[in-house]
PDB file of C-alpha atoms in Angstrom:
ATOM      1  CA  ASP B   1     -11.334  11.520  -7.630  1.00 68.00           C
ATOM      2  CA  GLN B   2      -8.073   9.644  -8.037  1.00 79.00           C
ATOM      3  CA  GLN B   3      -5.067  11.706  -7.073  1.00 91.00           C
ATOM      4  CA  VAL B   4      -2.519   9.081  -8.144  1.00 94.00           C
ATOM      5  CA  LYS B   5      -3.078   7.352 -11.455  1.00 95.00           C
ATOM      6  CA  GLN B   6      -1.400   4.399 -13.081  1.00 95.00           C
ATOM      7  CA  ASN B   7      -3.055   4.260 -16.445  1.00 92.00           C
ATOM      8  CA  SER B   8      -1.475   1.031 -17.669  1.00 94.00           C
ATOM      9  CA  PRO B   9      -2.956  -1.978 -15.886  1.00 93.00           C
ATOM     10  CA  SER B  10      -0.312  -4.278 -17.352  1.00 96.00           C
ATOM     11  CA  LEU B  11       3.071  -4.301 -19.065  1.00 97.00           C
ATOM     12  CA  SER B  12       4.976  -7.141 -20.689  1.00 98.00           C
ATOM     13  CA  VAL B  13       8.739  -6.949 -21.256  1.00 98.00           C
ATOM     14  CA  GLN B  14      11.459  -9.303 -22.434  1.00 98.00           C
ATOM     15  CA  GLU B  15      14.142 -10.365 -19.963  1.00 97.00           C
ATOM     16  CA  GLY B  16      17.191  -8.088 -20.164  1.00 97.00           C
ATOM     17  CA  ARG B  17      15.243  -5.166 -21.589  1.00 97.00           C
ATOM     18  CA  ILE B  18      14.119  -2.026 -19.781  1.00 98.00           C
ATOM     19  CA  SER B  19      10.763  -1.883 -17.991  1.00 98.00           C
ATOM     20  CA  ILE B  20       9.205   1.564 -17.634  1.00 98.00           C
ATOM     21  CA  LEU B  21       6.270   1.954 -15.272  1.00 98.00           C
ATOM     22  CA  ASN B  22       4.423   5.257 -15.273  1.00 98.00           C
ATOM     23  CA  CYS B  23       2.475   7.209 -12.687  1.00 97.00           C
ATOM     24  CA  ASP B  24       0.655  10.562 -12.852  1.00 97.00           C
ATOM     25  CA  TYR B  25      -0.585  12.655  -9.971  1.00 96.00           C
ATOM     26  CA  THR B  26      -2.918  15.612  -9.655  1.00 93.00           C
ATOM     27  CA  ASN B  27      -1.999  17.107  -6.277  1.00 84.00           C
ATOM     28  CA  SER B  28       1.013  19.425  -6.102  1.00 84.00           C
ATOM     29  CA  MET B  29       1.115  19.060  -2.328  1.00 88.00           C
ATOM     30  CA  PHE B  30       2.808  15.661  -2.325  1.00 91.00           C
ATOM     31  CA  ASP B  31       6.339  15.792  -0.934  1.00 89.00           C
ATOM     32  CA  TYR B  32       7.478  12.211  -1.487  1.00 92.00           C
ATOM     33  CA  PHE B  33       6.671   9.495  -3.959  1.00 95.00           C
ATOM     34  CA  LEU B  34       7.195   5.804  -3.370  1.00 95.00           C
ATOM     35  CA  TRP B  35       7.086   2.635  -5.423  1.00 97.00           C
ATOM     36  CA  TYR B  36       5.921  -0.641  -3.931  1.00 96.00           C
ATOM     37  CA  LYS B  37       6.102  -4.101  -5.425  1.00 97.00           C
ATOM     38  CA  LYS B  38       3.570  -6.832  -4.686  1.00 94.00           C
ATOM     39  CA  TYR B  39       3.801 -10.545  -5.364  1.00 93.00           C
ATOM     40  CA  PRO B  40       0.644 -12.701  -5.241  1.00 87.00           C
ATOM     41  CA  ALA B  41      -0.354 -13.761  -1.708  1.00 82.00           C
ATOM     42  CA  GLU B  42       2.064 -11.235  -0.173  1.00 88.00           C
ATOM     43  CA  GLY B  43       1.725  -7.668   1.017  1.00 91.00           C
ATOM     44  CA  PRO B  44       3.320  -4.792  -0.899  1.00 94.00           C
ATOM     45  CA  THR B  45       7.019  -4.235  -0.197  1.00 94.00           C
ATOM     46  CA  PHE B  46       8.775  -0.889  -0.439  1.00 93.00           C
ATOM     47  CA  LEU B  47      11.069  -0.549  -3.431  1.00 96.00           C
ATOM     48  CA  ILE B  48      12.321   3.002  -3.872  1.00 96.00           C
ATOM     49  CA  SER B  49      11.286   6.570  -3.099  1.00 94.00           C
ATOM     50  CA  ILE B  50      11.982  10.089  -4.353  1.00 96.00           C
ATOM     51  CA  SER B  51      11.622  13.481  -2.743  1.00 94.00           C
ATOM     52  CA  SER B  52       9.691  16.148  -4.620  1.00 93.00           C
ATOM     53  CA  ILE B  53      12.825  18.329  -4.579  1.00 94.00           C
ATOM     54  CA  LYS B  54      14.740  15.791  -6.675  1.00 96.00           C
ATOM     55  CA  ASP B  55      14.257  14.591 -10.214  1.00 96.00           C
ATOM     56  CA  LYS B  56      16.040  11.254 -10.055  1.00 97.00           C
ATOM     57  CA  ASN B  57      16.846   8.546  -7.545  1.00 97.00           C
ATOM     58  CA  GLU B  58      18.734   5.382  -8.363  1.00 97.00           C
ATOM     59  CA  ASP B  59      19.118   2.123  -6.456  1.00 96.00           C
ATOM     60  CA  GLY B  60      20.805  -0.673  -8.338  1.00 97.00           C
ATOM     61  CA  ARG B  61      18.630  -1.729 -11.264  1.00 97.00           C
ATOM     62  CA  PHE B  62      15.831   0.616 -10.194  1.00 98.00           C
ATOM     63  CA  THR B  63      15.643   4.307 -11.042  1.00 98.00           C
ATOM     64  CA  VAL B  64      12.760   6.646 -10.381  1.00 98.00           C
ATOM     65  CA  PHE B  65      12.380   9.856 -12.381  1.00 98.00           C
ATOM     66  CA  LEU B  66      10.183  12.761 -11.322  1.00 97.00           C
ATOM     67  CA  ASN B  67       8.897  15.441 -13.681  1.00 97.00           C
ATOM     68  CA  LYS B  68       7.143  17.971 -11.454  1.00 95.00           C
ATOM     69  CA  SER B  69       5.959  20.234 -14.238  1.00 94.00           C
ATOM     70  CA  ALA B  70       4.187  17.286 -15.853  1.00 96.00           C
ATOM     71  CA  LYS B  71       3.160  15.785 -12.479  1.00 96.00           C
ATOM     72  CA  HIS B  72       4.586  12.514 -13.717  1.00 97.00           C
ATOM     73  CA  LEU B  73       6.946   9.932 -12.340  1.00 97.00           C
ATOM     74  CA  SER B  74       8.319   6.750 -13.776  1.00 98.00           C
ATOM     75  CA  LEU B  75      10.118   3.683 -12.513  1.00 98.00           C
ATOM     76  CA  HIS B  76      12.801   2.206 -14.745  1.00 98.00           C
ATOM     77  CA  ILE B  77      14.024  -1.322 -14.213  1.00 98.00           C
ATOM     78  CA  VAL B  78      17.075  -2.311 -16.198  1.00 97.00           C
ATOM     79  CA  PRO B  79      17.892  -5.009 -16.960  1.00 97.00           C
ATOM     80  CA  SER B  80      14.501  -6.598 -16.257  1.00 98.00           C
ATOM     81  CA  GLN B  81      14.510 -10.075 -14.743  1.00 97.00           C
ATOM     82  CA  PRO B  82      11.735 -12.695 -14.537  1.00 97.00           C
ATOM     83  CA  GLY B  83      11.746 -12.271 -10.742  1.00 96.00           C
ATOM     84  CA  ASP B  84      10.643  -8.661 -11.260  1.00 97.00           C
ATOM     85  CA  SER B  85       7.244  -9.925 -12.434  1.00 97.00           C
ATOM     86  CA  ALA B  86       4.815  -8.449  -9.897  1.00 97.00           C
ATOM     87  CA  VAL B  87       2.287  -5.676  -9.450  1.00 96.00           C
ATOM     88  CA  TYR B  88       3.914  -2.268  -8.955  1.00 97.00           C
ATOM     89  CA  PHE B  89       2.124   0.448  -7.003  1.00 96.00           C
ATOM     90  CA  CYS B  90       2.943   4.120  -7.108  1.00 96.00           C
ATOM     91  CA  ALA B  91       2.209   5.996  -3.860  1.00 95.00           C
ATOM     92  CA  ALA B  92       2.403   9.629  -2.811  1.00 93.00           C
ATOM     93  CA  HIS B  93       2.903  11.191   0.604  1.00 90.00           C
ATOM     94  CA  PRO B  94       1.047  14.461   1.308  1.00 87.00           C
ATOM     95  CA  GLN B  95       2.960  17.352   2.865  1.00 84.00           C
ATOM     96  CA  GLY B  96       2.301  18.391   6.416  1.00 78.00           C
ATOM     97  CA  GLY B  97       3.310  15.446   8.556  1.00 66.00           C
ATOM     98  CA  SER B  98       0.395  13.231   7.572  1.00 71.00           C
ATOM     99  CA  GLU B  99       0.816   9.493   8.019  1.00 78.00           C
ATOM    100  CA  LYS B 100      -1.201   8.883   4.864  1.00 83.00           C
ATOM    101  CA  LEU B 101      -0.031   7.440   1.593  1.00 89.00           C
ATOM    102  CA  VAL B 102      -2.195   7.730  -1.521  1.00 91.00           C
ATOM    103  CA  PHE B 103      -1.861   4.748  -3.852  1.00 93.00           C
ATOM    104  CA  GLY B 104      -2.442   4.167  -7.539  1.00 94.00           C
ATOM    105  CA  LYS B 105      -4.266   1.076  -8.834  1.00 93.00           C
ATOM    106  CA  GLY B 106      -1.067  -0.702  -9.768  1.00 94.00           C
ATOM    107  CA  THR B 107       0.549  -2.009 -12.955  1.00 96.00           C
ATOM    108  CA  LYS B 108       1.139  -5.705 -13.429  1.00 96.00           C
ATOM    109  CA  LEU B 109       4.604  -6.266 -14.900  1.00 98.00           C
ATOM    110  CA  THR B 110       5.424  -9.538 -16.616  1.00 98.00           C
ATOM    111  CA  VAL B 111       9.031 -10.173 -17.572  1.00 98.00           C
ATOM    112  CA  ASN B 112       9.291 -12.991 -20.086  1.00 96.00           C
ATOM    113  CA  PRO B 113      12.392 -15.217 -20.152  1.00 93.00           C
TER     114      PRO B 113
ATOM    115  CA  GLU F   1       8.109 -13.786  13.950  1.00 58.00           C
ATOM    116  CA  THR F   2       9.398 -10.850  12.012  1.00 70.00           C
ATOM    117  CA  GLY F   3       7.851  -7.975  10.131  1.00 93.00           C
ATOM    118  CA  VAL F   4       4.079  -7.601  10.024  1.00 96.00           C
ATOM    119  CA  THR F   5       1.881 -10.653  10.468  1.00 96.00           C
ATOM    120  CA  GLN F   6      -1.846 -10.998   9.851  1.00 97.00           C
ATOM    121  CA  THR F   7      -4.312 -13.691  10.850  1.00 97.00           C
ATOM    122  CA  PRO F   8      -6.287 -15.309   9.465  1.00 97.00           C
ATOM    123  CA  ARG F   9      -4.968 -15.327   5.925  1.00 96.00           C
ATOM    124  CA  HIS F  10      -8.361 -16.318   4.536  1.00 96.00           C
ATOM    125  CA  LEU F  11     -11.829 -15.796   6.009  1.00 96.00           C
ATOM    126  CA  VAL F  12     -15.270 -16.678   4.732  1.00 95.00           C
ATOM    127  CA  MET F  13     -18.187 -15.304   6.704  1.00 92.00           C
ATOM    128  CA  GLY F  14     -21.908 -14.847   6.419  1.00 90.00           C
ATOM    129  CA  MET F  15     -23.551 -11.442   6.611  1.00 88.00           C
ATOM    130  CA  THR F  16     -24.777 -12.058  10.159  1.00 87.00           C
ATOM    131  CA  ASN F  17     -21.458 -13.269  11.536  1.00 88.00           C
ATOM    132  CA  LYS F  18     -19.044 -11.407  13.769  1.00 93.00           C
ATOM    133  CA  LYS F  19     -15.359 -11.945  13.184  1.00 95.00           C
ATOM    134  CA  SER F  20     -12.072 -10.174  13.850  1.00 97.00           C
ATOM    135  CA  LEU F  21      -8.893  -9.685  11.853  1.00 97.00           C
ATOM    136  CA  LYS F  22      -5.630  -9.475  13.745  1.00 98.00           C
ATOM    137  CA  CYS F  23      -2.406  -7.705  12.867  1.00 98.00           C
ATOM    138  CA  GLU F  24       0.870  -7.721  14.776  1.00 97.00           C
ATOM    139  CA  GLN F  25       4.041  -5.825  13.983  1.00 96.00           C
ATOM    140  CA  HIS F  26       7.476  -6.811  15.307  1.00 94.00           C
ATOM    141  CA  LEU F  27       9.335  -3.759  13.988  1.00 93.00           C
ATOM    142  CA  GLY F  28       9.078  -1.345  16.904  1.00 92.00           C
ATOM    143  CA  HIS F  29       6.877   0.999  14.871  1.00 92.00           C
ATOM    144  CA  ASN F  30       4.500   3.539  16.367  1.00 91.00           C
ATOM    145  CA  ALA F  31       1.817   3.770  13.673  1.00 92.00           C
ATOM    146  CA  MET F  32      -0.461   1.083  12.251  1.00 95.00           C
ATOM    147  CA  TYR F  33      -2.899   1.108   9.348  1.00 95.00           C
ATOM    148  CA  TRP F  34      -5.765  -0.846   7.841  1.00 96.00           C
ATOM    149  CA  TYR F  35      -6.175  -0.797   4.067  1.00 95.00           C
ATOM    150  CA  LYS F  36      -8.780  -2.386   1.830  1.00 95.00           C
ATOM    151  CA  GLN F  37      -7.871  -3.627  -1.633  1.00 92.00           C
ATOM    152  CA  SER F  38     -10.784  -4.437  -3.914  1.00 90.00           C
ATOM    153  CA  ALA F  39     -10.387  -5.786  -7.418  1.00 83.00           C
ATOM    154  CA  LYS F  40      -9.219  -3.155  -9.914  1.00 78.00           C
ATOM    155  CA  LYS F  41      -9.164  -0.394  -7.314  1.00 85.00           C
ATOM    156  CA  PRO F  42      -6.306   1.379  -5.537  1.00 87.00           C
ATOM    157  CA  LEU F  43      -5.456   0.485  -1.976  1.00 90.00           C
ATOM    158  CA  GLU F  44      -7.968   2.387   0.145  1.00 91.00           C
ATOM    159  CA  LEU F  45      -6.819   3.637   3.519  1.00 92.00           C
ATOM    160  CA  MET F  46      -9.394   2.780   6.184  1.00 94.00           C
ATOM    161  CA  PHE F  47      -7.883   3.660   9.552  1.00 94.00           C
ATOM    162  CA  VAL F  48      -4.652   5.040  10.991  1.00 92.00           C
ATOM    163  CA  TYR F  49      -3.467   4.650  14.562  1.00 91.00           C
ATOM    164  CA  ASN F  50      -0.553   6.715  15.813  1.00 86.00           C
ATOM    165  CA  PHE F  51       0.732   5.760  19.266  1.00 80.00           C
ATOM    166  CA  LYS F  52      -2.506   3.798  19.815  1.00 77.00           C
ATOM    167  CA  GLU F  53      -4.684   6.831  19.059  1.00 80.00           C
ATOM    168  CA  GLN F  54      -6.890   6.788  15.987  1.00 81.00           C
ATOM    169  CA  THR F  55      -5.821   9.671  13.788  1.00 80.00           C
ATOM    170  CA  GLU F  56      -7.681   8.800  10.604  1.00 81.00           C
ATOM    171  CA  ASN F  57     -11.032   7.253   9.805  1.00 80.00           C
ATOM    172  CA  ASN F  58     -11.547   7.427   6.087  1.00 80.00           C
ATOM    173  CA  SER F  59     -15.360   7.481   6.170  1.00 85.00           C
ATOM    174  CA  VAL F  60     -15.475   3.773   6.902  1.00 92.00           C
ATOM    175  CA  PRO F  61     -18.908   2.256   7.674  1.00 92.00           C
ATOM    176  CA  SER F  62     -19.500   1.407  11.324  1.00 92.00           C
ATOM    177  CA  ARG F  63     -19.732  -2.299  10.532  1.00 94.00           C
ATOM    178  CA  PHE F  64     -15.923  -2.110  10.569  1.00 95.00           C
ATOM    179  CA  SER F  65     -14.619  -1.384  14.057  1.00 94.00           C
ATOM    180  CA  PRO F  66     -10.871  -1.039  14.666  1.00 94.00           C
ATOM    181  CA  GLU F  67      -9.091  -1.600  17.949  1.00 95.00           C
ATOM    182  CA  CYS F  68      -5.483  -0.796  18.816  1.00 94.00           C
ATOM    183  CA  PRO F  69      -4.658  -1.997  22.351  1.00 93.00           C
ATOM    184  CA  ASN F  70      -0.942  -1.185  21.983  1.00 91.00           C
ATOM    185  CA  SER F  71       1.532  -0.068  19.335  1.00 89.00           C
ATOM    186  CA  SER F  72       2.201  -3.652  18.244  1.00 94.00           C
ATOM    187  CA  HIS F  73      -1.324  -4.955  17.790  1.00 96.00           C
ATOM    188  CA  LEU F  74      -4.212  -3.883  15.624  1.00 96.00           C
ATOM    189  CA  PHE F  75      -7.596  -5.527  15.204  1.00 97.00           C
ATOM    190  CA  LEU F  76     -10.443  -5.023  12.781  1.00 97.00           C
ATOM    191  CA  HIS F  77     -13.762  -6.232  14.156  1.00 97.00           C
ATOM    192  CA  LEU F  78     -16.339  -7.126  11.539  1.00 95.00           C
ATOM    193  CA  HIS F  79     -20.095  -7.437  11.951  1.00 93.00           C
ATOM    194  CA  THR F  80     -23.091  -7.534   9.605  1.00 93.00           C
ATOM    195  CA  LEU F  81     -20.884  -7.161   6.547  1.00 93.00           C
ATOM    196  CA  GLN F  82     -22.145  -6.997   2.990  1.00 93.00           C
ATOM    197  CA  PRO F  83     -20.957  -9.050  -0.001  1.00 93.00           C
ATOM    198  CA  GLU F  84     -19.339  -5.899  -1.453  1.00 93.00           C
ATOM    199  CA  ASP F  85     -17.020  -5.866   1.575  1.00 95.00           C
ATOM    200  CA  SER F  86     -15.272  -8.909   0.156  1.00 95.00           C
ATOM    201  CA  ALA F  87     -11.697  -7.799  -0.482  1.00 95.00           C
ATOM    202  CA  LEU F  88      -8.089  -8.157   0.617  1.00 95.00           C
ATOM    203  CA  TYR F  89      -7.543  -6.380   3.933  1.00 97.00           C
ATOM    204  CA  LEU F  90      -3.980  -5.257   4.465  1.00 97.00           C
ATOM    205  CA  CYS F  91      -2.355  -4.110   7.662  1.00 97.00           C
ATOM    206  CA  ALA F  92       0.724  -1.898   7.624  1.00 96.00           C
ATOM    207  CA  SER F  93       3.003  -0.213  10.135  1.00 95.00           C
ATOM    208  CA  SER F  94       5.520   2.608  10.045  1.00 91.00           C
ATOM    209  CA  LEU F  95       7.813   4.673  12.241  1.00 88.00           C
ATOM    210  CA  VAL F  96       6.233   8.104  12.179  1.00 83.00           C
ATOM    211  CA  GLY F  97       8.443  11.085  12.943  1.00 74.00           C
ATOM    212  CA  VAL F  98      11.708   9.541  11.761  1.00 67.00           C
ATOM    213  CA  SER F  99      11.427   9.322   8.007  1.00 67.00           C
ATOM    214  CA  SER F 100       9.962  12.156   5.980  1.00 66.00           C
ATOM    215  CA  TYR F 101       8.242   9.873   3.552  1.00 72.00           C
ATOM    216  CA  ASN F 102       6.653   7.365   5.888  1.00 74.00           C
ATOM    217  CA  GLU F 103       7.753   4.065   4.397  1.00 87.00           C
ATOM    218  CA  GLN F 104       5.078   1.603   5.401  1.00 92.00           C
ATOM    219  CA  PHE F 105       5.639  -2.104   5.911  1.00 93.00           C
ATOM    220  CA  PHE F 106       2.744  -4.328   4.941  1.00 95.00           C
ATOM    221  CA  GLY F 107       1.500  -7.668   6.169  1.00 96.00           C
ATOM    222  CA  PRO F 108       0.429 -10.414   3.743  1.00 95.00           C
ATOM    223  CA  GLY F 109      -3.247  -9.522   4.051  1.00 96.00           C
ATOM    224  CA  THR F 110      -6.464 -11.343   4.903  1.00 97.00           C
ATOM    225  CA  ARG F 111      -8.579 -12.412   1.941  1.00 96.00           C
ATOM    226  CA  LEU F 112     -12.172 -11.879   3.133  1.00 96.00           C
ATOM    227  CA  THR F 113     -15.208 -13.325   1.402  1.00 95.00           C
ATOM    228  CA  VAL F 114     -18.673 -12.327   2.608  1.00 94.00           C
ATOM    229  CA  LEU F 115     -21.461 -14.651   1.511  1.00 92.00           C
TER     230      LEU F 115
END
């Protein structure tokens, strides 16, 4: 049973526009959510995180929004750039000091020039 | 070397072979992880080592045998694998006990093909 779901396997956006990547979760016991970005032939790299006690975190062009009542988070990239083309993974950290992260399947973002 | 390195980057092996994957982290972290990424599936956590002690084994078959001799090195020993074990194997490390959200740093992965 998948606890973290990214229902869109791919997304295509025009350069300069906003990219919105979505993630849903089923477990209310997650205390942090993270977004990772992965280029081909490389490992995932950490992008941005948000605590479950917040509803927004912003870092430059990247903003993550958390809607706890809907168990939904989204990553906004604006303006999108061709170099943002990658696979984006949503991950969740369970409460209680666990070292685990639970990952979604990923969404492949393509930003067209 | 910086970050998390993995060798080899690509490995092709037969079902009767024995091979090992190696991971090294140069970040001063105290926890290391093995993940498996199969096509169209989420990253699956396999093993977690915290201060060299295994703290998580996610119901991984015994044909995968991890070894963590120190906080900087992690191995995954492979024997009598099956073709369905073909996947990208990712190593990660983190500094447990400092950050609440356990940001993990990943290596580039080993692309394993079992014939």
